[in-house]
Amino acid sequence: MYLNTHSYYSLRYGTMTIDQLLLWAQKCRVEALALTDINTSMGIPEFVKKAEERGIKPLAGIEFRNGDELLFTGIAKNNRGFKELNDYLSWHNLNKRKFSLDGWIFSQVLVVYPYGQKNPTELTDYEYTGIRPTQVNQLLTSRYRKYQNKLLIWHPVSFQDQSAWFLHKSLRAIDHNTLISKLRPHQFAGKDERMAPVSRLRKVFENYPGIIQNTEKVIRECSISFNYKSVKNKKTFSQSLYDDKLLLQKLAFDGMEYRYGKNNPLAKERICRELEIIDKLGFSAYFLIAWDMIRYSLSRGFYHVGRGSGANSIVAYCLKITDVDPIELNLYFERFLNPKRTSPPDFDIDYSWKDRDEVQDYIFKRYGKDHTALLGATSTFKNKSIFRELGKVFGLPKEEIDLLIKDPGNAFNKHDTAMLITTLGKKMVDFPNLRTIHAGGILISEEPITCYTALDLPPKGFPTTQWDMYMAEEMGFEKLDILSQRGIGHIKEAVEIIHENRGDQVDVHRVNDFLLDDKVREQLKRGETNGCFYIESPAMRGLLKKLRCNNYLTLVAASSIIRPGVAKSGMMRQYIQRFHHPEKIKYLHPVMKEQLEETYGVMVYQEDVIKVAHHFAGLDLAEADVLRRAMSGKYRSITEFKKIEERYFQNCREKGYAEEVSREVWRQIESFAGYSFSKAHSASYAVESFQSLYLKAHYPLEFQVAVINNFGGFYHSWVYFNEAQRQGGTLELPCVNRSRYTTCIYGKTIFMGFVHVQNLETTTIELIIAERKCNGEYQSLINFMERVPITKEQLVLLIRVGAFRFTANPKSSLLWEAHLHLKRPAGNHTAPTIFQAPTKTFELPVLEHSFLEDAYDEIELLGFPVSVNNFDMLQTSFRGEIQASDLLLNLGSNVRMVGRLVTIKYVHTVKKEVMHFGTFIDSTGEFFDTVHFPVSLKQYPFRGSGIYLILGKVVEEFGFPSLEVEKMAKLPYRPNPRS
C-alpha cells in the first residue's frame, strides 16, 4: 500500500535510514514497499537487499521534482523499468535540464501524478493518479470519480514521528539556506507523512474497493531484484573469456622476459599460479583493462605509479601496471586476490594531476559512456557542519555559533535554542548531506551502468554514479582507482626541465640503477629529502636519520612504520630500538625469527600477519588473508572468521606448540593487524621516493623548480625556493623578459613564475608572454605599455614586484612614468609601429629608497622576500649562538638559536595535554627541529609565521638532534619605511 516512501537518501528531506524505514514497515505489517527517493535511486540497491532479508517485497521508484515542485513518481515494473527510470534521471542530470515528460515514453514504468495535476482523460495506459487519505472526501464531487480505475492509494512517508517532522523541517531550511520560520508550506512535508498500519489505510478507502484493488494490482505487477554475488565489471576484454585468458598469459610471459629475462623458473612458476587464480575468479578482463590503460598512458609519455595491494601481483608487475617486484620483496598474491576474499580488489594507479583527466577521458571513450562512470561518494553531516547549519537555520549570530562549536559546555550555551540544536544535531550525525565524487574510482560495467544507478554530472565533467564505493562493492563491482598525485607531476616535469636546461635524457624507470646509486643512498641517509615524494616531512626526515636509511628495504619499512597507527602504538620506537640493537631481540619461536628477521621481529606490514599465520599456524594463504582483514575490521563474515580462529589453534596444537606461545602469537597478530600497512603499498611509495631522490641528487635545481611548479608537497612554496638557493641556485624575481607563467630555470638562474604574484591576472600573464614570443623582448617600460594592453593596477603590480628591473630605473621612477603615460583604457591597444616616435623624458628628483621597501613589497605580493634574506629584516643582528650544523657538537648544552618557522606538528600527550614539534630554518638555510613540552608551550606559545629566538637544550635520539625548548620569543622586523 505504500508506493511513495522517502529515506534519508532524499537529501535534506528524508529522516529515516533504510533500516529504520523497513523496521517501521514491519511494525505496520507492510508486505510490499516502494522506495521513491527524490531525484535519486542511490538507496535502491541497499533497500532491495535489506527488504528481501526482512521478508518485505521491494519496489523501486523515483520521485521527480523541479525544486520544490512535485511532478510525478515513477515506479519500475521490473529491472528494465529501473533502468528506464535511471536513464530518464541521468539524461536530465547530464544535460542539466529540468524534468519533463514531453517526448519521453516509458514501457516498463508506472507513472503516478499528484491528485488534481492531470486530467484523468489524458492518462495513458501506464499513468495513474495518486490520492491521499486526506483527499478521499473530494472524490464525491471530483472529475476523478468516473475514472477510479486510474486512482491509487497514495500515502507518502518521510519521517517517523512529530520530532522527526521537525528534523525534516530543519533539513528543508538548511537546503533552502533560510530561517526555519521563513519556510513556506510547499517547501516541506505535512505532519501526516508518517507510516500507519496497512489496516488503517484500507479502512480509509473501504468505500472505494476499486482503488484498493488497483493498488494491489500495481504491487503484484511490480518487482525488483539484484544478484549481489555476480561480478558486474566488463566480463571480457577481447572476444571471449578464453581469448582473454590466452592474451593475459601471452602478455604476462612477454613481460616476464622484460622483467626477469628468459629463464627464471621462480618467476615462471609464480606467474602460472597467479594466472590460474585470475582465470578461476574471472579477473582476466580486469587485468587486461588495466594493462590497456597503462599501454595508452605510456604511449602518451605519461608517468604512472601502480600501488596498493595490486603490487603483490607478479602479473601486474610484468604488465607494467606496477613497478614493485613481488619476488624480491616476498609479497603474497593472496593479499590482493584469493578465492576466500569477499570484497573485490582494485588497482590504485597514480598519475600526475596534469595527466589524469586525459587518462580518464581515454577510458570513457574506449569502453563507452553507457558502460563507464566515475564512482560517486556521499558527504555526511558532521559535528561542526551540523552546528553551523542548524545555527543559521535558527537565527543564531556567527559569534554564538562559533562558541557552540568551540566550547559547547560554556555557560552561554545553556539557552533553549542551543539545546534544541544539540538535540537535533545528534539525530543528524552521519546523515547524507551532498553527493560528491570519489577520489579516483572508475567503474567499467558489462551491462549499462544505468541498470544499477542513475548518474550525476559533477564539475569533474564525467558521468558519476549516485551511490558510493561501499554500494559498488556490495553490488559486485571492482573499481579502478585512477588517482592524481603532485609527486608524479614533479617527477615528470623535472625530466622535461632537465632536458630543456641541460640536454640530458633521464629515464625515471631505471629504478634498479637508482637503488644502487651512491649519491642517492648518501642523500637518503642524511635525510636530504626536501621535495621528495612521501619522505620530506620533518617526522620522516628524522626517521630516516635515526635508521641511517640508505637502501630500498629500509625505506620500504620506514614508509610503513611512519604511519600514524604504527607510530601511536609504540611499534615505531620499538622498531628503531631493535634496528640499533638486534642482538637483544628475543623471538617467541624459530618460525617467528625466520619470517620476521627482516623487520627485527616486528610485524610492520599486513603481509607479515599473513606470513606468520601461514608459516607458524599452517593456515593457507587465503585463510591468512581473511584473518588479516577480519582483525583490521574489513571482513564481515563472523562465522568464517571464527572457523579460521578455531583452525589456527587446532593447527598450533597439532604442531605441538605450547598453549602460551600460540596465544601470545595470536595476541601479536591481533594487535598488529589493526594498524599494519601493506608492504606492497610501502614498496610502491619507496620506488617513487627513489625516483625523486635520484633527480634531486643529480639535478637538484631542475628538481626543485619542478616541485615548485606542481604546487604540492609538505611545505609552503618559499621553503622550496629556499632549498633551490641552498642547492646553489640564483633566485630572481619575476621579469617581463625572462619569466613564464610558472617558474623557469636558465643554467643555475631561477626566475620566479608570474603565477606567484598576488592579484596578477592570468589574462595579463598570457598577454605578456604571447607578445614577447611574437615580437621579442621588451626594451623599456614605454615599449611594454605600447605593446601590451594592460590596466594601470596590473602594471603597478609588475613594477612593485620588480618585473622591470632590467631597465635599471628605480621603482619610484617607473611608477611615475606608468601613471604619466598609461592614460588610455586597457582595451584601446594598438599594434606596434615600425618606427617608434620619440617619447618625452622628464627629470625627476632623486628619491630615497630602502631595501626594506622592496622586501615589504615582495612579502605583500609574493608572500616572502626574495631580494633580501628574511633574517636581514630583523631589528637584531644576532643569528644564534649555534647553527643547525652545530647541534650534534653541543649535545646536552643549553643554547640560543634563531630560526624561521617552517611548520608545526600538533600532538596530545597521554595526559591529553597539548605539545608541539616545530621545524625551523636557520640563517644559513638549514633545517633544525624543536620539541615544545606542555609547560614551556603554555608560557611561550607560537605566535604565527616569522623568525623566533629559541632557548633550549640540545638532545638527540638515535643520532637525530633536536632542541628541547625552554623559552621562545618572536623577533620583530624593522618597520616598513613607508608606514
CSV table of C-alpha atoms in Angstrom, one decimal, residues 97-357:
chain,number,residue,atom,x,y,z
A,97,ARG,CA,17.6,20.0,-18.0
A,98,LYS,CA,14.5,20.4,-15.9
A,99,PHE,CA,12.4,17.4,-15.6
A,100,SER,CA,9.6,17.0,-18.2
A,101,LEU,CA,7.8,14.0,-19.7
A,102,ASP,CA,7.4,15.8,-23.1
A,103,GLY,CA,8.6,13.4,-25.8
A,104,TRP,CA,9.5,10.7,-23.3
A,105,ILE,CA,7.8,7.3,-23.3
A,106,PHE,CA,8.2,4.5,-20.7
A,107,SER,CA,7.5,0.9,-21.4
A,108,GLN,CA,8.2,-0.7,-18.0
A,109,VAL,CA,7.5,2.1,-15.7
A,110,LEU,CA,4.3,3.2,-14.0
A,111,VAL,CA,3.9,7.0,-13.6
A,112,VAL,CA,1.9,8.4,-10.7
A,113,TYR,CA,0.8,12.0,-10.7
A,114,PRO,CA,-0.3,14.0,-7.7
A,115,TYR,CA,-4.1,14.2,-7.3
A,116,GLY,CA,-5.6,17.0,-9.4
A,117,GLN,CA,-2.4,17.6,-11.5
A,118,LYS,CA,-3.5,15.9,-14.7
A,119,ASN,CA,-6.9,15.4,-16.3
A,120,PRO,CA,-7.9,11.7,-16.0
A,121,THR,CA,-8.9,11.6,-19.6
A,122,GLU,CA,-5.3,12.4,-20.6
A,123,LEU,CA,-3.7,9.5,-18.6
A,124,THR,CA,-2.0,6.8,-20.8
A,125,ASP,CA,-2.1,3.1,-20.0
A,126,TYR,CA,0.9,3.3,-17.7
A,127,GLU,CA,-0.1,6.6,-16.0
A,128,TYR,CA,-2.1,6.9,-12.7
A,129,THR,CA,-3.1,9.5,-10.2
A,130,GLY,CA,-2.4,9.0,-6.5
A,131,ILE,CA,-5.0,10.0,-4.0
A,132,ARG,CA,-4.1,10.7,-0.4
A,133,PRO,CA,-6.2,9.6,2.5
A,134,THR,CA,-6.9,13.3,3.3
A,135,GLN,CA,-8.3,13.7,-0.3
A,136,VAL,CA,-10.8,10.8,-0.3
A,137,ASN,CA,-13.8,13.0,0.6
A,138,GLN,CA,-13.1,15.1,-2.5
A,139,LEU,CA,-13.9,12.2,-4.8
A,140,LEU,CA,-17.7,12.7,-4.5
A,141,THR,CA,-17.6,15.9,-6.5
A,142,SER,CA,-14.4,15.3,-8.4
A,143,ARG,CA,-14.0,14.6,-12.1
A,144,TYR,CA,-11.9,11.5,-11.0
A,145,ARG,CA,-15.0,9.7,-9.6
A,146,LYS,CA,-15.8,8.3,-13.0
A,147,TYR,CA,-12.2,7.2,-13.5
A,148,GLN,CA,-11.4,5.2,-10.4
A,149,ASN,CA,-9.5,2.6,-12.4
A,150,LYS,CA,-6.8,5.3,-12.7
A,151,LEU,CA,-6.5,6.0,-9.0
A,152,LEU,CA,-4.1,4.5,-6.5
A,153,ILE,CA,-3.8,4.8,-2.7
A,154,TRP,CA,-1.1,7.4,-2.2
A,155,HIS,CA,0.3,8.0,1.3
A,156,PRO,CA,3.8,9.5,1.3
A,157,VAL,CA,6.2,8.6,4.1
A,158,SER,CA,9.0,10.9,5.1
A,159,PHE,CA,9.6,10.6,8.8
A,160,GLN,CA,8.7,8.5,11.9
A,161,ASP,CA,7.0,10.9,14.3
A,162,GLN,CA,6.4,14.5,15.4
A,163,SER,CA,10.1,15.1,16.4
A,164,ALA,CA,11.3,13.6,13.1
A,165,TRP,CA,8.9,16.0,11.3
A,166,PHE,CA,10.6,18.9,13.0
A,167,LEU,CA,14.0,17.5,12.0
A,168,HIS,CA,12.7,17.2,8.4
A,169,LYS,CA,11.6,20.8,8.5
A,170,SER,CA,15.1,21.8,9.8
A,171,LEU,CA,16.7,19.9,6.9
A,172,ARG,CA,14.5,21.7,4.4
A,173,ALA,CA,15.5,25.1,5.9
A,174,ILE,CA,19.2,24.0,5.5
A,175,ASP,CA,18.5,23.1,1.9
A,176,HIS,CA,16.9,26.5,1.2
A,177,ASN,CA,19.6,28.3,3.3
A,178,THR,CA,16.9,30.2,5.2
A,179,LEU,CA,15.5,30.6,8.6
A,180,ILE,CA,13.1,27.8,9.6
A,181,SER,CA,10.5,30.4,10.4
A,182,LYS,CA,10.6,31.6,6.8
A,183,LEU,CA,9.9,28.3,5.1
A,184,ARG,CA,6.7,28.3,3.0
A,185,PRO,CA,4.2,25.4,3.3
A,186,HIS,CA,5.1,23.9,-0.1
A,187,GLN,CA,8.7,23.7,0.9
A,188,PHE,CA,8.3,20.9,3.4
A,189,ALA,CA,6.1,17.9,4.0
A,190,GLY,CA,2.9,17.8,6.1
A,191,LYS,CA,2.8,16.3,9.5
A,192,ASP,CA,0.7,13.3,8.2
A,193,GLU,CA,3.6,11.8,6.1
A,194,ARG,CA,4.1,9.1,8.6
A,195,MET,CA,3.6,5.3,8.2
A,196,ALA,CA,0.5,3.9,9.7
A,197,PRO,CA,-0.8,0.2,9.9
A,198,VAL,CA,-2.0,-1.1,6.5
A,199,SER,CA,-5.3,-1.9,8.1
A,200,ARG,CA,-5.9,1.8,8.8
A,201,LEU,CA,-5.2,2.7,5.2
A,202,ARG,CA,-7.6,0.1,4.0
A,203,LYS,CA,-10.2,1.4,6.4
A,204,VAL,CA,-9.9,4.9,4.9
A,205,PHE,CA,-10.6,3.6,1.4
A,206,GLU,CA,-13.1,0.9,2.3
A,207,ASN,CA,-15.9,2.7,0.4
A,208,TYR,CA,-13.7,2.6,-2.8
A,209,PRO,CA,-12.7,-1.1,-3.1
A,210,GLY,CA,-11.7,-0.5,-6.7
A,211,ILE,CA,-8.9,1.9,-5.6
A,212,ILE,CA,-7.6,-0.8,-3.2
A,213,GLN,CA,-7.7,-3.4,-6.0
A,214,ASN,CA,-5.8,-1.0,-8.4
A,215,THR,CA,-3.1,-0.5,-5.8
A,216,GLU,CA,-2.8,-4.2,-5.0
A,217,LYS,CA,-2.6,-4.9,-8.8
A,218,VAL,CA,0.3,-2.5,-9.2
A,219,ILE,CA,2.1,-4.1,-6.3
A,220,ARG,CA,1.7,-7.5,-7.9
A,221,GLU,CA,2.9,-6.3,-11.3
A,222,CYS,CA,6.0,-4.6,-10.0
A,223,SER,CA,9.2,-6.2,-8.7
A,224,ILE,CA,12.9,-5.6,-8.5
A,225,SER,CA,15.9,-7.8,-7.6
A,226,PHE,CA,19.7,-7.9,-8.0
A,227,ASN,CA,22.3,-10.6,-8.0
A,228,TYR,CA,24.7,-9.3,-5.4
A,229,LYS,CA,27.1,-12.2,-5.8
A,230,SER,CA,28.0,-11.9,-9.5
A,231,VAL,CA,30.8,-9.6,-10.7
A,232,LYS,CA,29.3,-6.7,-12.6
A,233,ASN,CA,32.5,-5.5,-14.3
A,234,LYS,CA,33.1,-5.8,-18.0
A,235,LYS,CA,33.4,-9.6,-18.5
A,236,THR,CA,35.7,-9.7,-21.5
A,237,PHE,CA,38.4,-7.5,-22.9
A,238,SER,CA,38.7,-9.4,-26.2
A,239,GLN,CA,36.2,-11.7,-27.9
A,240,SER,CA,35.7,-14.2,-25.1
A,241,LEU,CA,36.8,-15.3,-21.7
A,242,TYR,CA,39.0,-17.9,-23.3
A,243,ASP,CA,40.7,-15.3,-25.5
A,244,ASP,CA,41.2,-13.1,-22.5
A,245,LYS,CA,42.9,-16.0,-20.7
A,246,LEU,CA,45.3,-16.6,-23.6
A,247,LEU,CA,46.0,-12.9,-24.2
A,248,LEU,CA,46.8,-12.3,-20.5
A,249,GLN,CA,49.0,-15.3,-20.5
A,250,LYS,CA,51.0,-14.1,-23.5
A,251,LEU,CA,51.4,-10.6,-22.1
A,252,ALA,CA,52.5,-11.9,-18.7
A,253,PHE,CA,55.2,-14.1,-20.2
A,254,ASP,CA,56.3,-11.3,-22.6
A,255,GLY,CA,56.6,-9.1,-19.5
A,256,MET,CA,58.5,-11.8,-17.6
A,257,GLU,CA,61.2,-11.7,-20.2
A,258,TYR,CA,61.4,-7.9,-19.9
A,259,ARG,CA,61.4,-8.0,-16.0
A,260,TYR,CA,63.4,-11.2,-15.3
A,261,GLY,CA,65.0,-12.5,-18.5
A,262,LYS,CA,64.0,-15.7,-20.4
A,263,ASN,CA,65.0,-18.3,-17.8
A,264,ASN,CA,63.7,-17.6,-14.3
A,265,PRO,CA,61.9,-20.7,-13.0
A,266,LEU,CA,60.7,-19.0,-9.8
A,267,ALA,CA,59.1,-16.1,-11.7
A,268,LYS,CA,57.5,-18.6,-14.3
A,269,GLU,CA,56.1,-20.8,-11.5
A,270,ARG,CA,54.5,-17.8,-9.7
A,271,ILE,CA,53.1,-16.3,-13.0
A,272,CYS,CA,51.4,-19.7,-13.8
A,273,ARG,CA,49.9,-19.9,-10.3
A,274,GLU,CA,48.6,-16.3,-10.4
A,275,LEU,CA,47.2,-16.8,-13.9
A,276,GLU,CA,45.3,-19.9,-12.7
A,277,ILE,CA,43.7,-17.9,-9.8
A,278,ILE,CA,42.9,-14.9,-12.0
A,279,ASP,CA,41.2,-17.1,-14.6
A,280,LYS,CA,39.3,-19.1,-12.0
A,281,LEU,CA,37.9,-16.0,-10.3
A,282,GLY,CA,37.1,-14.3,-13.7
A,283,PHE,CA,39.6,-11.4,-13.4
A,284,SER,CA,41.4,-11.7,-16.7
A,285,ALA,CA,39.5,-8.8,-18.2
A,286,TYR,CA,40.1,-6.6,-15.2
A,287,PHE,CA,43.9,-7.1,-15.6
A,288,LEU,CA,43.7,-6.5,-19.3
A,289,ILE,CA,41.7,-3.3,-18.9
A,290,ALA,CA,44.3,-2.0,-16.5
A,291,TRP,CA,47.1,-3.1,-18.9
A,292,ASP,CA,45.3,-1.3,-21.8
A,293,MET,CA,45.1,1.9,-19.8
A,294,ILE,CA,48.8,1.7,-18.9
A,295,ARG,CA,49.7,1.0,-22.5
A,296,TYR,CA,47.8,4.1,-23.6
A,297,SER,CA,49.4,6.3,-21.0
A,298,LEU,CA,52.9,5.1,-21.7
A,299,SER,CA,52.3,5.8,-25.4
A,300,ARG,CA,51.4,9.4,-24.4
A,301,GLY,CA,54.6,9.7,-22.3
A,302,PHE,CA,52.6,9.9,-19.1
A,303,TYR,CA,54.3,8.6,-16.0
A,304,HIS,CA,52.4,6.4,-13.5
A,305,VAL,CA,52.8,4.6,-10.2
A,306,GLY,CA,50.8,1.4,-9.6
A,307,ARG,CA,50.4,0.9,-5.8
A,308,GLY,CA,48.2,-0.7,-3.2
A,309,SER,CA,47.7,-4.4,-2.9
A,310,GLY,CA,47.9,-4.8,-6.7
A,311,ALA,CA,51.6,-4.6,-6.3
A,312,ASN,CA,51.5,-8.0,-4.7
A,313,SER,CA,50.9,-9.5,-8.2
A,314,ILE,CA,53.8,-10.6,-10.4
A,315,VAL,CA,51.4,-10.5,-13.4
A,316,ALA,CA,50.7,-6.8,-12.7
A,317,TYR,CA,54.5,-6.3,-12.4
A,318,CYS,CA,55.1,-8.0,-15.8
A,319,LEU,CA,52.3,-5.9,-17.4
A,320,LYS,CA,54.0,-2.7,-16.1
A,321,ILE,CA,50.9,-1.9,-14.0
A,322,THR,CA,53.2,-1.7,-11.0
A,323,ASP,CA,57.0,-1.3,-10.7
A,324,VAL,CA,57.3,-3.4,-7.5
A,325,ASP,CA,59.0,-6.8,-7.8
A,326,PRO,CA,56.9,-9.1,-5.6
A,327,ILE,CA,59.5,-11.9,-5.6
A,328,GLU,CA,62.3,-9.5,-4.4
A,329,LEU,CA,60.0,-8.3,-1.5
A,330,ASN,CA,58.4,-11.7,-0.8
A,331,LEU,CA,54.9,-10.3,-1.4
A,332,TYR,CA,51.9,-12.7,-1.4
A,333,PHE,CA,49.5,-12.6,-4.3
A,334,GLU,CA,46.7,-13.7,-1.9
A,335,ARG,CA,46.9,-10.3,-0.2
A,336,PHE,CA,45.5,-8.9,-3.5
A,337,LEU,CA,43.3,-11.8,-4.8
A,338,ASN,CA,42.2,-15.1,-3.4
A,339,PRO,CA,39.2,-17.4,-3.5
A,340,LYS,CA,38.1,-16.5,0.0
A,341,ARG,CA,38.2,-12.8,-0.5
A,342,THR,CA,34.7,-11.4,0.0
A,343,SER,CA,35.3,-7.9,-1.3
A,344,PRO,CA,36.7,-7.2,-4.7
A,345,PRO,CA,40.3,-5.9,-5.0
A,346,ASP,CA,41.3,-2.9,-7.1
A,347,PHE,CA,44.3,-1.4,-8.7
A,348,ASP,CA,45.4,2.0,-7.5
A,349,ILE,CA,47.1,3.9,-10.4
A,350,ASP,CA,48.6,7.3,-9.7
A,351,TYR,CA,49.1,9.9,-12.5
A,352,SER,CA,50.3,13.4,-12.5
A,353,TRP,CA,47.4,15.8,-11.7
A,354,LYS,CA,48.1,17.3,-15.2
A,355,ASP,CA,47.6,13.9,-17.0
A,356,ARG,CA,44.9,12.1,-15.1
A,357,ASP,CA,41.9,13.7,-16.9
